[in-house]
Amino acid sequence: MSKTKTLKDLFHDTLKDIYFAEKKIMSALPKMAKAAQSDELRAAFEKHLEETEGQVERLESVFEELGETARGKTCDAIMGILDEGKEIMSEYKGAPALDAGLLAAAQAVEHYEISRYGTLITWAEELGLKKASQLLKETLAEEKKTDQTLTSIAKSVVNAEAEAA
């Protein structure tokens, strides 16, 4: 008979999922930065790469709090979102709409992360994992700020340039 799965098991599995996602995002961001035509968008991707490195470290601290080894579990959702980004880079290379597409792909990533971190915070609080909750809240705040920055870049620069062409 299999062990009954608990909220702590679900928390741990979801933690592995977002850890995998963050590692994949770290490898995708330099490619997106290189592909970006707008200096402002490129800078946003580069800044988010630095933040993501800190987010991975925070996740490793959460694993530590659980007494677990930090390791990822394949996240099909993030793989699909990143594949869409690769497709945009390929199909729109050199096109005026490339940056708008890259930005949209990046926001899909942010929205996925925001959803995951919000859930993990709620579960951490339910499980009495105070340090984990605080670390996850720091990351969630960064993800929300990145999403706002991307929206601002879309409205002020990228979408207008794609439209004008």
mmCIF file with all atom_site columns, C-alpha atoms in Angstrom:
data_model
loop_
_atom_site.group_PDB
_atom_site.id
_atom_site.type_symbol
_atom_site.label_atom_id
_atom_site.label_alt_id
_atom_site.label_comp_id
_atom_site.label_asym_id
_atom_site.label_entity_id
_atom_site.label_seq_id
_atom_site.pdbx_PDB_ins_code
_atom_site.Cartn_x
_atom_site.Cartn_y
_atom_site.Cartn_z
_atom_site.occupancy
_atom_site.B_iso_or_equiv
_atom_site.pdbx_formal_charge
_atom_site.auth_seq_id
_atom_site.auth_comp_id
_atom_site.auth_asym_id
_atom_site.auth_atom_id
_atom_site.pdbx_PDB_model_num
ATOM 1   C CA . MET A 1 1   ? 0.000  0.000  0.000   1.00 0.00 ? 1   MET A CA 1
ATOM 2   C CA . SER A 1 2   ? 1.399  3.402  -0.947  1.00 0.00 ? 2   SER A CA 1
ATOM 3   C CA . LYS A 1 3   ? 2.048  6.165  1.550   1.00 0.00 ? 3   LYS A CA 1
ATOM 4   C CA . THR A 1 4   ? -0.673 8.792  1.868   1.00 0.00 ? 4   THR A CA 1
ATOM 5   C CA . LYS A 1 5   ? 0.487  12.031 0.278   1.00 0.00 ? 5   LYS A CA 1
ATOM 6   C CA . THR A 1 6   ? 0.358  15.051 2.566   1.00 0.00 ? 6   THR A CA 1
ATOM 7   C CA . LEU A 1 7   ? 0.465  18.813 2.101   1.00 0.00 ? 7   LEU A CA 1
ATOM 8   C CA . LYS A 1 8   ? 4.152  18.678 3.041   1.00 0.00 ? 8   LYS A CA 1
ATOM 9   C CA . ASP A 1 9   ? 4.738  16.182 0.195   1.00 0.00 ? 9   ASP A CA 1
ATOM 10  C CA . LEU A 1 10  ? 2.876  18.470 -2.209  1.00 0.00 ? 10  LEU A CA 1
ATOM 11  C CA . PHE A 1 11  ? 4.876  21.464 -0.981  1.00 0.00 ? 11  PHE A CA 1
ATOM 12  C CA . HIS A 1 12  ? 8.135  19.556 -1.536  1.00 0.00 ? 12  HIS A CA 1
ATOM 13  C CA . ASP A 1 13  ? 7.090  18.388 -5.016  1.00 0.00 ? 13  ASP A CA 1
ATOM 14  C CA . THR A 1 14  ? 6.067  21.920 -6.013  1.00 0.00 ? 14  THR A CA 1
ATOM 15  C CA . LEU A 1 15  ? 9.332  23.259 -4.602  1.00 0.00 ? 15  LEU A CA 1
ATOM 16  C CA . LYS A 1 16  ? 11.234 20.806 -6.845  1.00 0.00 ? 16  LYS A CA 1
ATOM 17  C CA . ASP A 1 17  ? 9.097  21.968 -9.775  1.00 0.00 ? 17  ASP A CA 1
ATOM 18  C CA . ILE A 1 18  ? 9.907  25.676 -9.289  1.00 0.00 ? 18  ILE A CA 1
ATOM 19  C CA . TYR A 1 19  ? 13.572 24.885 -8.601  1.00 0.00 ? 19  TYR A CA 1
ATOM 20  C CA . PHE A 1 20  ? 13.775 23.118 -11.966 1.00 0.00 ? 20  PHE A CA 1
ATOM 21  C CA . ALA A 1 21  ? 11.921 26.039 -13.574 1.00 0.00 ? 21  ALA A CA 1
ATOM 22  C CA . GLU A 1 22  ? 14.275 28.658 -12.112 1.00 0.00 ? 22  GLU A CA 1
ATOM 23  C CA . LYS A 1 23  ? 17.327 26.727 -13.319 1.00 0.00 ? 23  LYS A CA 1
ATOM 24  C CA . LYS A 1 24  ? 15.857 26.522 -16.835 1.00 0.00 ? 24  LYS A CA 1
ATOM 25  C CA . ILE A 1 25  ? 14.986 30.217 -16.744 1.00 0.00 ? 25  ILE A CA 1
ATOM 26  C CA . MET A 1 26  ? 18.608 30.982 -15.810 1.00 0.00 ? 26  MET A CA 1
ATOM 27  C CA . SER A 1 27  ? 19.765 29.264 -18.998 1.00 0.00 ? 27  SER A CA 1
ATOM 28  C CA . ALA A 1 28  ? 17.087 30.936 -21.165 1.00 0.00 ? 28  ALA A CA 1
ATOM 29  C CA . LEU A 1 29  ? 17.546 34.553 -20.006 1.00 0.00 ? 29  LEU A CA 1
ATOM 30  C CA . PRO A 1 30  ? 21.000 35.114 -21.580 1.00 0.00 ? 30  PRO A CA 1
ATOM 31  C CA . LYS A 1 31  ? 19.634 33.888 -24.931 1.00 0.00 ? 31  LYS A CA 1
ATOM 32  C CA . MET A 1 32  ? 16.639 36.198 -24.629 1.00 0.00 ? 32  MET A CA 1
ATOM 33  C CA . ALA A 1 33  ? 18.885 39.117 -23.690 1.00 0.00 ? 33  ALA A CA 1
ATOM 34  C CA . LYS A 1 34  ? 21.096 38.438 -26.698 1.00 0.00 ? 34  LYS A CA 1
ATOM 35  C CA . ALA A 1 35  ? 18.075 38.249 -29.015 1.00 0.00 ? 35  ALA A CA 1
ATOM 36  C CA . ALA A 1 36  ? 16.453 41.448 -27.689 1.00 0.00 ? 36  ALA A CA 1
ATOM 37  C CA . GLN A 1 37  ? 16.742 44.453 -29.976 1.00 0.00 ? 37  GLN A CA 1
ATOM 38  C CA . SER A 1 38  ? 15.747 47.048 -27.349 1.00 0.00 ? 38  SER A CA 1
ATOM 39  C CA . ASP A 1 39  ? 18.486 48.044 -24.907 1.00 0.00 ? 39  ASP A CA 1
ATOM 40  C CA . GLU A 1 40  ? 15.858 48.519 -22.213 1.00 0.00 ? 40  GLU A CA 1
ATOM 41  C CA . LEU A 1 41  ? 14.474 44.988 -22.690 1.00 0.00 ? 41  LEU A CA 1
ATOM 42  C CA . ARG A 1 42  ? 17.976 43.509 -22.809 1.00 0.00 ? 42  ARG A CA 1
ATOM 43  C CA . ALA A 1 43  ? 18.827 45.252 -19.534 1.00 0.00 ? 43  ALA A CA 1
ATOM 44  C CA . ALA A 1 44  ? 15.617 43.938 -17.923 1.00 0.00 ? 44  ALA A CA 1
ATOM 45  C CA . PHE A 1 45  ? 16.524 40.367 -18.929 1.00 0.00 ? 45  PHE A CA 1
ATOM 46  C CA . GLU A 1 46  ? 20.073 40.785 -17.595 1.00 0.00 ? 46  GLU A CA 1
ATOM 47  C CA . LYS A 1 47  ? 18.782 42.197 -14.297 1.00 0.00 ? 47  LYS A CA 1
ATOM 48  C CA . HIS A 1 48  ? 16.309 39.342 -13.959 1.00 0.00 ? 48  HIS A CA 1
ATOM 49  C CA . LEU A 1 49  ? 19.107 36.827 -14.524 1.00 0.00 ? 49  LEU A CA 1
ATOM 50  C CA . GLU A 1 50  ? 20.940 38.255 -11.510 1.00 0.00 ? 50  GLU A CA 1
ATOM 51  C CA . GLU A 1 51  ? 17.750 38.119 -9.451  1.00 0.00 ? 51  GLU A CA 1
ATOM 52  C CA . THR A 1 52  ? 17.073 34.535 -10.540 1.00 0.00 ? 52  THR A CA 1
ATOM 53  C CA . GLU A 1 53  ? 20.466 33.460 -9.232  1.00 0.00 ? 53  GLU A CA 1
ATOM 54  C CA . GLY A 1 54  ? 19.449 34.827 -5.812  1.00 0.00 ? 54  GLY A CA 1
ATOM 55  C CA . GLN A 1 55  ? 16.062 33.152 -6.090  1.00 0.00 ? 55  GLN A CA 1
ATOM 56  C CA . VAL A 1 56  ? 17.729 29.783 -6.667  1.00 0.00 ? 56  VAL A CA 1
ATOM 57  C CA . GLU A 1 57  ? 19.831 30.343 -3.537  1.00 0.00 ? 57  GLU A CA 1
ATOM 58  C CA . ARG A 1 58  ? 16.671 31.132 -1.557  1.00 0.00 ? 58  ARG A CA 1
ATOM 59  C CA . LEU A 1 59  ? 15.025 27.953 -2.827  1.00 0.00 ? 59  LEU A CA 1
ATOM 60  C CA . GLU A 1 60  ? 18.091 25.999 -1.727  1.00 0.00 ? 60  GLU A CA 1
ATOM 61  C CA . SER A 1 61  ? 17.612 27.483 1.764   1.00 0.00 ? 61  SER A CA 1
ATOM 62  C CA . VAL A 1 62  ? 13.980 26.335 1.748   1.00 0.00 ? 62  VAL A CA 1
ATOM 63  C CA . PHE A 1 63  ? 15.069 22.788 0.838   1.00 0.00 ? 63  PHE A CA 1
ATOM 64  C CA . GLU A 1 64  ? 17.548 23.021 3.727   1.00 0.00 ? 64  GLU A CA 1
ATOM 65  C CA . GLU A 1 65  ? 14.766 24.023 6.130   1.00 0.00 ? 65  GLU A CA 1
ATOM 66  C CA . LEU A 1 66  ? 12.880 20.894 5.029   1.00 0.00 ? 66  LEU A CA 1
ATOM 67  C CA . GLY A 1 67  ? 15.977 18.755 5.576   1.00 0.00 ? 67  GLY A CA 1
ATOM 68  C CA . GLU A 1 68  ? 15.975 17.876 1.874   1.00 0.00 ? 68  GLU A CA 1
ATOM 69  C CA . THR A 1 69  ? 18.565 18.055 -0.881  1.00 0.00 ? 69  THR A CA 1
ATOM 70  C CA . ALA A 1 70  ? 17.873 20.784 -3.432  1.00 0.00 ? 70  ALA A CA 1
ATOM 71  C CA . ARG A 1 71  ? 16.939 19.101 -6.666  1.00 0.00 ? 71  ARG A CA 1
ATOM 72  C CA . GLY A 1 72  ? 14.505 19.776 -9.428  1.00 0.00 ? 72  GLY A CA 1
ATOM 73  C CA . LYS A 1 73  ? 11.767 17.763 -11.010 1.00 0.00 ? 73  LYS A CA 1
ATOM 74  C CA . THR A 1 74  ? 10.955 18.264 -14.677 1.00 0.00 ? 74  THR A CA 1
ATOM 75  C CA . CYS A 1 75  ? 8.366  20.982 -15.034 1.00 0.00 ? 75  CYS A CA 1
ATOM 76  C CA . ASP A 1 76  ? 6.471  20.495 -18.286 1.00 0.00 ? 76  ASP A CA 1
ATOM 77  C CA . ALA A 1 77  ? 4.724  23.857 -17.886 1.00 0.00 ? 77  ALA A CA 1
ATOM 78  C CA . ILE A 1 78  ? 7.947  25.901 -17.884 1.00 0.00 ? 78  ILE A CA 1
ATOM 79  C CA . MET A 1 79  ? 9.381  23.766 -20.694 1.00 0.00 ? 79  MET A CA 1
ATOM 80  C CA . GLY A 1 80  ? 6.342  24.626 -22.827 1.00 0.00 ? 80  GLY A CA 1
ATOM 81  C CA . ILE A 1 81  ? 6.539  28.334 -22.014 1.00 0.00 ? 81  ILE A CA 1
ATOM 82  C CA . LEU A 1 82  ? 10.285 28.422 -22.782 1.00 0.00 ? 82  LEU A CA 1
ATOM 83  C CA . ASP A 1 83  ? 9.707  26.505 -26.034 1.00 0.00 ? 83  ASP A CA 1
ATOM 84  C CA . GLU A 1 84  ? 7.245  29.206 -27.072 1.00 0.00 ? 84  GLU A CA 1
ATOM 85  C CA . GLY A 1 85  ? 9.966  31.788 -26.391 1.00 0.00 ? 85  GLY A CA 1
ATOM 86  C CA . LYS A 1 86  ? 12.450 29.858 -28.540 1.00 0.00 ? 86  LYS A CA 1
ATOM 87  C CA . GLU A 1 87  ? 9.870  29.678 -31.317 1.00 0.00 ? 87  GLU A CA 1
ATOM 88  C CA . ILE A 1 88  ? 9.388  33.458 -31.186 1.00 0.00 ? 88  ILE A CA 1
ATOM 89  C CA . MET A 1 89  ? 13.163 34.024 -31.305 1.00 0.00 ? 89  MET A CA 1
ATOM 90  C CA . SER A 1 90  ? 13.374 31.799 -34.356 1.00 0.00 ? 90  SER A CA 1
ATOM 91  C CA . GLU A 1 91  ? 10.277 32.954 -36.257 1.00 0.00 ? 91  GLU A CA 1
ATOM 92  C CA . TYR A 1 92  ? 10.673 36.695 -35.539 1.00 0.00 ? 92  TYR A CA 1
ATOM 93  C CA . LYS A 1 93  ? 14.463 37.017 -35.674 1.00 0.00 ? 93  LYS A CA 1
ATOM 94  C CA . GLY A 1 94  ? 15.259 40.528 -36.932 1.00 0.00 ? 94  GLY A CA 1
ATOM 95  C CA . ALA A 1 95  ? 11.560 41.449 -37.187 1.00 0.00 ? 95  ALA A CA 1
ATOM 96  C CA . PRO A 1 96  ? 10.129 44.614 -35.612 1.00 0.00 ? 96  PRO A CA 1
ATOM 97  C CA . ALA A 1 97  ? 7.773  42.484 -33.486 1.00 0.00 ? 97  ALA A CA 1
ATOM 98  C CA . LEU A 1 98  ? 10.578 40.318 -32.012 1.00 0.00 ? 98  LEU A CA 1
ATOM 99  C CA . ASP A 1 99  ? 10.891 42.291 -28.782 1.00 0.00 ? 99  ASP A CA 1
ATOM 100 C CA . ALA A 1 100 ? 7.115  42.338 -28.268 1.00 0.00 ? 100 ALA A CA 1
ATOM 101 C CA . GLY A 1 101 ? 7.123  38.549 -28.629 1.00 0.00 ? 101 GLY A CA 1
ATOM 102 C CA . LEU A 1 102 ? 10.103 38.114 -26.302 1.00 0.00 ? 102 LEU A CA 1
ATOM 103 C CA . LEU A 1 103 ? 8.452  40.344 -23.751 1.00 0.00 ? 103 LEU A CA 1
ATOM 104 C CA . ALA A 1 104 ? 5.183  38.387 -23.953 1.00 0.00 ? 104 ALA A CA 1
ATOM 105 C CA . ALA A 1 105 ? 7.090  35.123 -23.477 1.00 0.00 ? 105 ALA A CA 1
ATOM 106 C CA . ALA A 1 106 ? 8.933  36.581 -20.492 1.00 0.00 ? 106 ALA A CA 1
ATOM 107 C CA . GLN A 1 107 ? 5.663  37.689 -18.917 1.00 0.00 ? 107 GLN A CA 1
ATOM 108 C CA . ALA A 1 108 ? 4.221  34.188 -19.374 1.00 0.00 ? 108 ALA A CA 1
ATOM 109 C CA . VAL A 1 109 ? 7.209  32.947 -17.363 1.00 0.00 ? 109 VAL A CA 1
ATOM 110 C CA . GLU A 1 110 ? 6.649  35.623 -14.694 1.00 0.00 ? 110 GLU A CA 1
ATOM 111 C CA . HIS A 1 111 ? 2.969  34.798 -14.373 1.00 0.00 ? 111 HIS A CA 1
ATOM 112 C CA . TYR A 1 112 ? 3.772  31.113 -13.941 1.00 0.00 ? 112 TYR A CA 1
ATOM 113 C CA . GLU A 1 113 ? 6.332  31.954 -11.254 1.00 0.00 ? 113 GLU A CA 1
ATOM 114 C CA . ILE A 1 114 ? 3.948  34.340 -9.469  1.00 0.00 ? 114 ILE A CA 1
ATOM 115 C CA . SER A 1 115 ? 1.325  31.600 -9.358  1.00 0.00 ? 115 SER A CA 1
ATOM 116 C CA . ARG A 1 116 ? 3.748  29.000 -8.012  1.00 0.00 ? 116 ARG A CA 1
ATOM 117 C CA . TYR A 1 117 ? 5.307  31.253 -5.381  1.00 0.00 ? 117 TYR A CA 1
ATOM 118 C CA . GLY A 1 118 ? 1.907  32.430 -4.147  1.00 0.00 ? 118 GLY A CA 1
ATOM 119 C CA . THR A 1 119 ? 0.815  28.830 -3.662  1.00 0.00 ? 119 THR A CA 1
ATOM 120 C CA . LEU A 1 120 ? 4.069  27.835 -1.968  1.00 0.00 ? 120 LEU A CA 1
ATOM 121 C CA . ILE A 1 121 ? 3.797  30.761 0.475   1.00 0.00 ? 121 ILE A CA 1
ATOM 122 C CA . THR A 1 122 ? 0.285  29.735 1.469   1.00 0.00 ? 122 THR A CA 1
ATOM 123 C CA . TRP A 1 123 ? 1.368  26.133 2.010   1.00 0.00 ? 123 TRP A CA 1
ATOM 124 C CA . ALA A 1 124 ? 4.538  27.147 3.888   1.00 0.00 ? 124 ALA A CA 1
ATOM 125 C CA . GLU A 1 125 ? 2.419  29.203 6.278   1.00 0.00 ? 125 GLU A CA 1
ATOM 126 C CA . GLU A 1 126 ? -0.030 26.327 6.723   1.00 0.00 ? 126 GLU A CA 1
ATOM 127 C CA . LEU A 1 127 ? 2.890  24.000 7.483   1.00 0.00 ? 127 LEU A CA 1
ATOM 128 C CA . GLY A 1 128 ? 4.483  26.446 9.943   1.00 0.00 ? 128 GLY A CA 1
ATOM 129 C CA . LEU A 1 129 ? 7.582  26.959 7.773   1.00 0.00 ? 129 LEU A CA 1
ATOM 130 C CA . LYS A 1 130 ? 8.220  30.585 8.761   1.00 0.00 ? 130 LYS A CA 1
ATOM 131 C CA . LYS A 1 131 ? 11.682 30.949 7.222   1.00 0.00 ? 131 LYS A CA 1
ATOM 132 C CA . ALA A 1 132 ? 10.514 29.324 3.975   1.00 0.00 ? 132 ALA A CA 1
ATOM 133 C CA . SER A 1 133 ? 7.499  31.616 3.853   1.00 0.00 ? 133 SER A CA 1
ATOM 134 C CA . GLN A 1 134 ? 9.684  34.709 4.283   1.00 0.00 ? 134 GLN A CA 1
ATOM 135 C CA . LEU A 1 135 ? 12.179 33.599 1.614   1.00 0.00 ? 135 LEU A CA 1
ATOM 136 C CA . LEU A 1 136 ? 9.393  32.775 -0.827  1.00 0.00 ? 136 LEU A CA 1
ATOM 137 C CA . LYS A 1 137 ? 7.750  36.160 -0.165  1.00 0.00 ? 137 LYS A CA 1
ATOM 138 C CA . GLU A 1 138 ? 11.018 37.914 -1.102  1.00 0.00 ? 138 GLU A CA 1
ATOM 139 C CA . THR A 1 139 ? 11.080 36.042 -4.383  1.00 0.00 ? 139 THR A CA 1
ATOM 140 C CA . LEU A 1 140 ? 7.393  36.682 -5.080  1.00 0.00 ? 140 LEU A CA 1
ATOM 141 C CA . ALA A 1 141 ? 7.956  40.421 -4.598  1.00 0.00 ? 141 ALA A CA 1
ATOM 142 C CA . GLU A 1 142 ? 10.828 40.322 -7.125  1.00 0.00 ? 142 GLU A CA 1
ATOM 143 C CA . GLU A 1 143 ? 8.722  38.392 -9.634  1.00 0.00 ? 143 GLU A CA 1
ATOM 144 C CA . LYS A 1 144 ? 5.869  40.884 -9.352  1.00 0.00 ? 144 LYS A CA 1
ATOM 145 C CA . LYS A 1 145 ? 8.283  43.808 -9.768  1.00 0.00 ? 145 LYS A CA 1
ATOM 146 C CA . THR A 1 146 ? 9.812  42.185 -12.865 1.00 0.00 ? 146 THR A CA 1
ATOM 147 C CA . ASP A 1 147 ? 6.335  41.686 -14.315 1.00 0.00 ? 147 ASP A CA 1
ATOM 148 C CA . GLN A 1 148 ? 5.556  45.390 -13.713 1.00 0.00 ? 148 GLN A CA 1
ATOM 149 C CA . THR A 1 149 ? 8.865  46.406 -15.317 1.00 0.00 ? 149 THR A CA 1
ATOM 150 C CA . LEU A 1 150 ? 8.095  44.290 -18.384 1.00 0.00 ? 150 LEU A CA 1
ATOM 151 C CA . THR A 1 151 ? 4.623  45.812 -18.655 1.00 0.00 ? 151 THR A CA 1
ATOM 152 C CA . SER A 1 152 ? 6.149  49.276 -18.483 1.00 0.00 ? 152 SER A CA 1
ATOM 153 C CA . ILE A 1 153 ? 8.690  48.432 -21.207 1.00 0.00 ? 153 ILE A CA 1
ATOM 154 C CA . ALA A 1 154 ? 5.913  46.993 -23.371 1.00 0.00 ? 154 ALA A CA 1
ATOM 155 C CA . LYS A 1 155 ? 3.774  50.101 -23.043 1.00 0.00 ? 155 LYS A CA 1
ATOM 156 C CA . SER A 1 156 ? 6.532  52.686 -23.368 1.00 0.00 ? 156 SER A CA 1
ATOM 157 C CA . VAL A 1 157 ? 8.790  51.194 -26.025 1.00 0.00 ? 157 VAL A CA 1
ATOM 158 C CA . VAL A 1 158 ? 8.427  47.701 -27.423 1.00 0.00 ? 158 VAL A CA 1
ATOM 159 C CA . ASN A 1 159 ? 4.792  47.527 -28.526 1.00 0.00 ? 159 ASN A CA 1
ATOM 160 C CA . ALA A 1 160 ? 4.941  50.967 -30.166 1.00 0.00 ? 160 ALA A CA 1
ATOM 161 C CA . GLU A 1 161 ? 8.065  49.990 -32.127 1.00 0.00 ? 161 GLU A CA 1
ATOM 162 C CA . ALA A 1 162 ? 6.435  46.751 -33.305 1.00 0.00 ? 162 ALA A CA 1
ATOM 163 C CA . GLU A 1 163 ? 3.297  48.658 -34.307 1.00 0.00 ? 163 GLU A CA 1
ATOM 164 C CA . ALA A 1 164 ? 5.167  51.475 -36.102 1.00 0.00 ? 164 ALA A CA 1
ATOM 165 C CA . ALA A 1 165 ? 6.971  49.053 -38.369 1.00 0.00 ? 165 ALA A CA 1
#
